[in-house]
């Protein structure tokens, strides 16, 4: 019995013969340049590609050009609106520069984050953008030590790596000061579990100290809706509740608003609320959240530009992007339009 053979892959030369053109013309049509091709000729080439089932070999192209035109992106949680919105902006910024993005989700797991780094670095991407759950991420598992990498949405400078992040300390300071300026003399903090005094907590504390106010109560919880819900029950379920609260993420703030409702309280009449992030989700709460908005479009563009232009002499460079206070009704402002 004859041994079955694997069908030969259709090549660019096959397409060129079918369409009656050179292989260079096929390449110009597939890659939309660098030279123009007459419309009638381009149509013949595309018809040949369709009929023959030709698929350009991206790996071979990468070997020829030294570039895969692909970036890797690692995010910790795709079900978190902030991370999904940031991932979308990275893909937009990359596409504007002629690159695609290979997305990996670490599920907030340190070991999985390291594995995703290994996997992406082995796939011939031209660079990796990492949004890590760790304050000081471990990037030692990358198989190519010369691969450009940028840390995105990091609040601290990480030695030996370029990074892009928001000015979280100033943003938290401005959000807390806004509550203080309303006259609230007791401002609590719902803070995600970070393992250290993070910049958002420092900004909250500095704003209170500058105003001569004592530190309000702190509840440390998970960076999700349930975490905010449980924090709200703990902070506002007793008689000594603060008059206002700064919350370290929109997701937590959504959960906190539900806790207030179940406790028979409302924002801003009983508790004024300001949260950090400024995702689209914050626009549709009741009342609409006042937020310290991270400029994710600018952050994503800065990270893509940095990873594509990274050189050994600027690996320590840090792009710090200012946050913006966006007023809703949850803080007590009259924002009726």
CSV table of C-alpha atoms in Angstrom, one decimal:
chain,number,residue,atom,x,y,z
A,1,UNK,CA,0.0,0.0,0.0
A,2,UNK,CA,1.5,3.4,-1.0
A,3,UNK,CA,2.3,5.7,1.9
A,4,UNK,CA,0.1,8.8,2.0
A,5,UNK,CA,1.9,12.0,1.2
A,6,UNK,CA,1.2,15.4,2.7
A,7,UNK,CA,0.0,17.8,0.0
A,8,UNK,CA,2.6,20.4,-1.0
A,9,UNK,CA,2.0,23.9,0.3
A,10,UNK,CA,1.1,26.4,-2.3
A,11,UNK,CA,4.0,28.8,-2.8
A,12,UNK,CA,4.3,32.4,-4.0
A,13,UNK,CA,5.8,31.0,-7.2
A,14,UNK,CA,2.6,29.0,-7.8
A,15,UNK,CA,0.5,32.1,-7.5
A,16,UNK,CA,2.8,34.0,-9.8
A,17,UNK,CA,2.5,31.3,-12.5
A,18,UNK,CA,-1.3,31.1,-12.2
A,19,UNK,CA,-1.7,34.9,-12.4
A,20,UNK,CA,0.9,35.4,-15.1
A,21,UNK,CA,3.0,37.8,-13.0
A,22,UNK,CA,6.4,37.8,-11.2
A,23,UNK,CA,6.8,36.7,-7.6
A,24,UNK,CA,7.7,40.3,-6.8
A,25,UNK,CA,4.3,41.4,-7.9
A,26,UNK,CA,2.6,38.8,-5.8
A,27,UNK,CA,4.6,40.1,-2.8
A,28,UNK,CA,3.6,43.7,-3.5
A,29,UNK,CA,-0.1,42.7,-3.6
A,30,UNK,CA,0.1,40.5,-0.4
A,31,UNK,CA,2.0,43.2,1.5
A,32,UNK,CA,0.3,46.2,-0.1
A,33,UNK,CA,3.7,47.6,-1.3
A,34,UNK,CA,6.3,48.8,-1.4
A,35,UNK,CA,5.5,49.3,-5.1
A,36,UNK,CA,2.1,50.0,-6.5
A,37,UNK,CA,0.3,47.3,-8.7
A,38,UNK,CA,-2.2,48.1,-11.4
A,39,UNK,CA,-5.8,47.3,-10.2
A,40,UNK,CA,-6.4,44.7,-12.9
A,41,UNK,CA,-3.2,42.9,-12.1
A,42,UNK,CA,-3.8,43.0,-8.4
A,43,UNK,CA,-7.3,41.5,-8.9
A,44,UNK,CA,-5.7,38.6,-10.9
A,45,UNK,CA,-3.3,38.0,-8.1
A,46,UNK,CA,-6.0,38.0,-5.5
A,47,UNK,CA,-8.1,35.6,-7.6
A,48,UNK,CA,-5.1,33.3,-7.9
A,49,UNK,CA,-4.6,33.4,-4.1
A,50,UNK,CA,-8.2,32.5,-3.6
A,51,UNK,CA,-8.3,29.7,-6.1
A,52,UNK,CA,-5.0,28.1,-5.0
A,53,UNK,CA,-5.6,28.7,-1.3
A,54,UNK,CA,-2.2,30.4,-0.8
A,55,UNK,CA,-1.3,31.4,2.7
A,56,UNK,CA,1.8,33.6,3.1
A,57,UNK,CA,4.4,32.1,5.4
A,58,UNK,CA,4.8,34.6,8.2
A,59,UNK,CA,7.8,32.7,9.7
A,60,UNK,CA,9.7,32.8,6.4
A,61,UNK,CA,8.9,36.5,6.0
A,62,UNK,CA,10.2,37.1,9.5
A,63,UNK,CA,13.4,35.3,8.7
A,64,UNK,CA,13.9,37.3,5.5
A,65,UNK,CA,13.1,40.7,7.1
A,66,UNK,CA,14.3,40.2,10.6
A,67,UNK,CA,10.8,41.3,11.9
A,68,UNK,CA,7.6,39.3,12.5
A,69,UNK,CA,5.6,42.6,12.7
A,70,UNK,CA,4.1,41.1,15.9
A,71,UNK,CA,4.2,42.3,19.5
A,72,UNK,CA,3.4,40.3,22.6
A,73,UNK,CA,1.1,41.6,25.3
A,74,UNK,CA,0.5,40.1,28.7
A,75,UNK,CA,-2.4,41.2,30.9
A,76,UNK,CA,-3.4,39.9,34.3
A,77,UNK,CA,-7.2,39.8,33.9
A,78,UNK,CA,-9.1,40.1,30.7
A,79,UNK,CA,-12.4,40.1,32.6
A,80,UNK,CA,-11.4,43.4,34.3
A,81,UNK,CA,-12.7,46.3,32.2
A,82,UNK,CA,-9.5,48.3,32.8
A,83,UNK,CA,-7.2,45.6,31.4
A,84,UNK,CA,-9.4,44.8,28.5
A,85,UNK,CA,-9.7,48.5,27.5
A,86,UNK,CA,-5.9,48.9,27.9
A,87,UNK,CA,-5.4,45.8,25.6
A,88,UNK,CA,-7.7,47.3,23.0
A,89,UNK,CA,-5.7,50.5,23.0
A,90,UNK,CA,-2.4,48.6,22.7
A,91,UNK,CA,-3.7,46.8,19.6
A,92,UNK,CA,-4.9,50.1,18.1
A,93,UNK,CA,-1.5,51.7,18.7
A,94,UNK,CA,0.4,48.7,17.3
A,95,UNK,CA,-1.9,48.6,14.2
A,96,UNK,CA,-1.2,52.3,13.5
A,97,UNK,CA,2.5,51.4,13.4
A,98,UNK,CA,2.0,48.3,11.2
A,99,UNK,CA,2.1,45.6,13.9
A,100,UNK,CA,-0.3,43.0,15.2
A,101,UNK,CA,-0.5,41.9,18.8
A,102,UNK,CA,-0.4,38.4,20.3
A,103,UNK,CA,-2.3,38.6,23.6
A,104,UNK,CA,-1.7,36.4,26.6
A,105,UNK,CA,-3.7,36.4,29.9
A,106,UNK,CA,-1.8,35.5,33.1
A,107,UNK,CA,-5.0,35.2,35.2
A,108,UNK,CA,-3.2,37.1,38.0
A,109,UNK,CA,-0.9,34.2,38.6
A,110,UNK,CA,2.8,34.8,39.0
A,111,UNK,CA,3.9,31.4,37.7
A,112,UNK,CA,1.6,31.7,34.7
A,113,UNK,CA,2.9,35.2,34.0
A,114,UNK,CA,6.4,33.8,33.8
A,115,UNK,CA,5.2,31.0,31.5
A,116,UNK,CA,3.5,33.5,29.2
A,117,UNK,CA,6.7,35.4,29.0
A,118,UNK,CA,8.6,32.3,28.0
A,119,UNK,CA,6.0,31.4,25.4
A,120,UNK,CA,5.8,34.8,23.8
A,121,UNK,CA,9.6,35.3,23.7
A,122,UNK,CA,9.9,32.0,21.8
A,123,UNK,CA,7.4,33.0,19.1
A,124,UNK,CA,9.7,35.5,17.4
A,125,UNK,CA,7.7,38.6,18.4
A,126,UNK,CA,9.6,41.9,18.0
A,127,UNK,CA,8.9,43.0,21.5
A,128,UNK,CA,6.8,42.3,24.6
A,129,UNK,CA,4.6,44.7,26.6
A,130,UNK,CA,4.0,43.4,30.1
A,131,UNK,CA,1.3,44.5,32.6
A,132,UNK,CA,2.3,42.6,35.7
A,133,UNK,CA,0.5,41.9,38.9
A,134,UNK,CA,3.9,42.2,40.7
A,135,UNK,CA,5.4,45.5,41.9
A,136,UNK,CA,8.8,44.2,40.8
A,137,UNK,CA,8.1,41.6,38.1
A,138,UNK,CA,10.5,38.7,37.4
A,139,UNK,CA,11.4,38.9,33.7
A,140,UNK,CA,14.3,36.5,33.9
A,141,UNK,CA,12.4,33.7,32.2
A,142,UNK,CA,12.5,35.4,28.8
A,143,UNK,CA,14.4,33.1,26.4
A,144,UNK,CA,15.9,35.9,24.3
A,145,UNK,CA,17.8,38.3,26.6
A,146,UNK,CA,18.0,40.9,23.7
A,147,UNK,CA,14.2,41.0,23.2
A,148,UNK,CA,12.9,44.5,23.8
A,149,UNK,CA,10.4,44.7,26.7
A,150,UNK,CA,8.4,47.5,28.3
A,151,UNK,CA,6.4,47.3,31.5
A,152,UNK,CA,3.0,49.0,31.1
A,153,UNK,CA,0.9,50.4,34.0
A,154,UNK,CA,3.7,50.0,36.5
A,155,UNK,CA,3.6,52.6,39.3
A,156,UNK,CA,7.3,52.3,40.2
A,157,UNK,CA,10.5,52.3,38.1
A,158,UNK,CA,11.9,48.8,37.6
A,159,UNK,CA,15.7,48.7,37.3
A,160,UNK,CA,17.0,47.7,33.8
A,161,UNK,CA,13.6,47.9,32.1
A,162,UNK,CA,11.7,50.7,30.3
A,163,UNK,CA,8.3,51.3,31.8
A,164,UNK,CA,5.2,53.4,31.2
A,165,UNK,CA,2.7,54.3,33.9
A,166,UNK,CA,0.3,56.8,35.3
A,167,UNK,CA,1.3,59.3,38.0
A,168,UNK,CA,-0.7,57.3,40.6
A,169,UNK,CA,0.5,59.2,43.6
A,170,UNK,CA,-0.6,62.6,42.2
A,171,UNK,CA,-3.8,61.1,40.9
A,172,UNK,CA,-4.8,59.7,44.3
A,173,UNK,CA,-3.7,62.9,45.9
A,174,UNK,CA,-6.0,64.9,43.6
A,175,UNK,CA,-8.9,62.5,44.1
A,176,UNK,CA,-8.6,62.6,47.9
A,177,UNK,CA,-8.1,66.3,48.0
A,178,UNK,CA,-11.3,66.8,46.0
A,179,UNK,CA,-13.2,65.0,48.7
A,180,UNK,CA,-11.5,67.1,51.4
A,181,UNK,CA,-12.4,70.3,49.4
A,182,UNK,CA,-16.0,69.2,49.7
A,183,UNK,CA,-15.6,69.6,53.4
A,184,UNK,CA,-15.6,65.9,54.3
A,185,UNK,CA,-13.3,65.6,57.3
A,186,UNK,CA,-13.2,61.8,57.4
A,187,UNK,CA,-12.0,60.0,54.3
A,188,UNK,CA,-11.5,56.2,54.3
A,189,UNK,CA,-9.5,54.1,51.8
A,190,UNK,CA,-10.5,50.9,50.1
A,191,UNK,CA,-7.2,49.6,48.8
A,192,UNK,CA,-6.4,46.5,46.7
A,193,UNK,CA,-4.0,43.9,48.0
A,194,UNK,CA,-0.5,44.9,46.9
A,195,UNK,CA,1.7,43.7,49.7
A,196,UNK,CA,3.2,47.2,50.3
A,197,UNK,CA,2.2,50.8,50.7
A,198,UNK,CA,1.5,51.5,47.1
A,199,UNK,CA,1.4,55.0,45.4
A,200,UNK,CA,-2.4,55.3,45.6
A,201,UNK,CA,-2.3,54.8,49.3
A,202,UNK,CA,0.6,57.3,49.6
A,203,UNK,CA,-1.3,59.9,47.7
A,204,UNK,CA,-4.4,59.4,49.8
A,205,UNK,CA,-2.4,59.7,53.0
A,206,UNK,CA,-0.5,62.8,51.8
A,207,UNK,CA,-3.7,64.7,50.9
A,208,UNK,CA,-5.1,64.1,54.4
A,209,UNK,CA,-1.9,65.1,56.1
A,210,UNK,CA,-1.6,68.3,54.0
A,211,UNK,CA,-5.2,69.1,55.1
A,212,UNK,CA,-4.4,68.5,58.7
A,213,UNK,CA,-6.8,65.6,58.9
A,214,UNK,CA,-6.3,62.2,60.6
A,215,UNK,CA,-6.0,59.1,58.4
A,216,UNK,CA,-9.4,57.5,57.8
A,217,UNK,CA,-10.0,53.8,58.1
A,218,UNK,CA,-8.4,51.4,55.6
A,219,UNK,CA,-9.8,48.2,54.3
A,220,UNK,CA,-7.5,46.1,52.1
A,221,UNK,CA,-9.3,43.8,49.7
A,222,UNK,CA,-9.2,42.2,46.3
A,223,UNK,CA,-9.2,44.3,43.1
A,224,UNK,CA,-12.6,43.2,42.0
A,225,UNK,CA,-16.3,43.9,42.5
A,226,UNK,CA,-16.7,41.3,45.3
A,227,UNK,CA,-13.7,42.8,47.1
A,228,UNK,CA,-15.3,46.3,47.0
A,229,UNK,CA,-18.6,44.9,48.1
A,230,UNK,CA,-17.0,43.2,51.1
A,231,UNK,CA,-15.0,46.2,51.9
A,232,UNK,CA,-18.1,48.4,51.8
A,233,UNK,CA,-19.9,46.1,54.3
A,234,UNK,CA,-16.9,46.2,56.6
A,235,UNK,CA,-16.2,50.0,56.4
A,236,UNK,CA,-19.8,51.2,56.5
A,237,UNK,CA,-21.7,48.5,58.4
A,238,UNK,CA,-20.9,50.0,61.8
A,239,UNK,CA,-21.6,53.4,63.6
A,240,UNK,CA,-18.1,54.9,63.1
A,241,UNK,CA,-18.2,55.0,59.3
A,242,UNK,CA,-16.2,57.7,57.4
A,243,UNK,CA,-18.1,60.4,55.5
A,244,UNK,CA,-16.2,59.8,52.3
A,245,UNK,CA,-14.0,57.1,50.7
A,246,UNK,CA,-11.3,56.9,48.0
A,247,UNK,CA,-11.4,53.5,46.2
A,248,UNK,CA,-8.4,52.1,44.4
A,249,UNK,CA,-10.3,50.8,41.4
A,250,UNK,CA,-13.6,51.2,39.6
A,251,UNK,CA,-14.4,47.5,40.0
A,252,UNK,CA,-14.1,47.8,43.7
A,253,UNK,CA,-16.2,51.0,43.7
A,254,UNK,CA,-19.0,49.2,41.8
A,255,UNK,CA,-19.1,46.6,44.5
A,256,UNK,CA,-19.0,49.2,47.2
A,257,UNK,CA,-22.0,51.0,45.8
A,258,UNK,CA,-24.0,47.8,46.0
A,259,UNK,CA,-22.9,47.4,49.7
A,260,UNK,CA,-24.1,50.9,50.4
A,261,UNK,CA,-27.4,50.1,48.9
A,262,UNK,CA,-27.9,47.0,51.0
A,263,UNK,CA,-26.9,48.9,54.1
A,264,UNK,CA,-29.6,51.5,53.4
A,265,UNK,CA,-27.0,54.2,52.5
A,266,UNK,CA,-26.5,56.1,49.3
A,267,UNK,CA,-23.8,58.1,47.5
A,268,UNK,CA,-23.2,61.0,47.9
A,269,UNK,CA,-25.8,61.8,50.5
A,270,UNK,CA,-24.4,59.4,53.1
A,271,UNK,CA,-21.0,58.5,51.6
A,272,UNK,CA,-19.1,60.4,49.0
A,273,UNK,CA,-17.0,58.2,46.6
A,274,UNK,CA,-14.1,58.8,44.3
A,275,UNK,CA,-12.4,55.8,42.5
A,276,UNK,CA,-9.3,55.3,40.5
A,277,UNK,CA,-9.1,54.1,36.9
A,278,UNK,CA,-11.9,55.8,34.9
A,279,UNK,CA,-13.1,52.8,32.9
A,280,UNK,CA,-16.3,52.9,30.8
A,281,UNK,CA,-18.0,51.0,33.6
A,282,UNK,CA,-17.7,54.0,35.9
A,283,UNK,CA,-19.8,56.1,33.5
A,284,UNK,CA,-22.9,53.8,34.0
A,285,UNK,CA,-23.1,53.5,37.8
A,286,UNK,CA,-25.8,55.2,39.7
A,287,UNK,CA,-24.7,57.8,40.7
A,288,UNK,CA,-22.0,58.2,38.1
A,289,UNK,CA,-18.7,57.8,39.7
A,290,UNK,CA,-16.2,60.6,40.1
A,291,UNK,CA,-12.9,59.0,38.9
A,292,UNK,CA,-9.2,59.6,38.6
A,293,UNK,CA,-8.9,58.5,35.0
A,294,UNK,CA,-5.9,56.8,33.7
A,295,UNK,CA,-5.2,58.0,30.1
A,296,UNK,CA,-5.0,54.5,28.7
A,297,UNK,CA,-4.7,55.6,25.0
A,298,UNK,CA,-1.7,57.8,25.8
A,299,UNK,CA,-0.2,55.0,28.0
A,300,UNK,CA,-0.7,52.4,25.3
A,301,UNK,CA,0.8,54.5,22.6
A,302,UNK,CA,3.8,55.4,24.7
A,303,UNK,CA,4.4,51.7,25.5
A,304,UNK,CA,4.2,50.6,21.9
A,305,UNK,CA,6.6,53.5,20.8
A,306,UNK,CA,9.0,52.6,23.5
A,307,UNK,CA,9.1,48.8,22.8
A,308,UNK,CA,9.6,49.5,19.1
A,309,UNK,CA,12.4,52.0,19.6
A,310,UNK,CA,14.1,50.5,22.6
A,311,UNK,CA,17.9,50.7,22.7
A,312,UNK,CA,20.4,49.7,25.3
A,313,UNK,CA,21.1,53.3,26.4
A,314,UNK,CA,17.5,54.0,27.4
A,315,UNK,CA,16.4,50.8,29.1
A,316,UNK,CA,15.9,52.7,32.4
A,317,UNK,CA,13.7,55.3,30.8
A,318,UNK,CA,10.3,55.8,32.4
A,319,UNK,CA,7.3,57.5,30.7
A,320,UNK,CA,5.1,59.0,33.4
A,321,UNK,CA,1.6,60.0,32.2
A,322,UNK,CA,-0.6,62.4,34.3
A,323,UNK,CA,-4.0,61.2,35.4
A,324,UNK,CA,-7.2,63.3,35.1
A,325,UNK,CA,-9.9,63.9,37.7
A,326,UNK,CA,-13.3,63.4,35.9
A,327,UNK,CA,-16.3,64.6,37.9
A,328,UNK,CA,-19.5,62.5,38.3
A,329,UNK,CA,-22.1,62.8,41.0
A,330,UNK,CA,-20.8,60.3,43.5
A,331,UNK,CA,-18.5,62.8,45.2
A,332,UNK,CA,-21.3,65.4,45.8
A,333,UNK,CA,-20.7,67.6,42.8
A,334,UNK,CA,-23.7,68.9,40.8
A,335,UNK,CA,-23.0,67.6,37.3
A,336,UNK,CA,-26.5,67.8,35.9
A,337,UNK,CA,-26.5,68.8,32.2
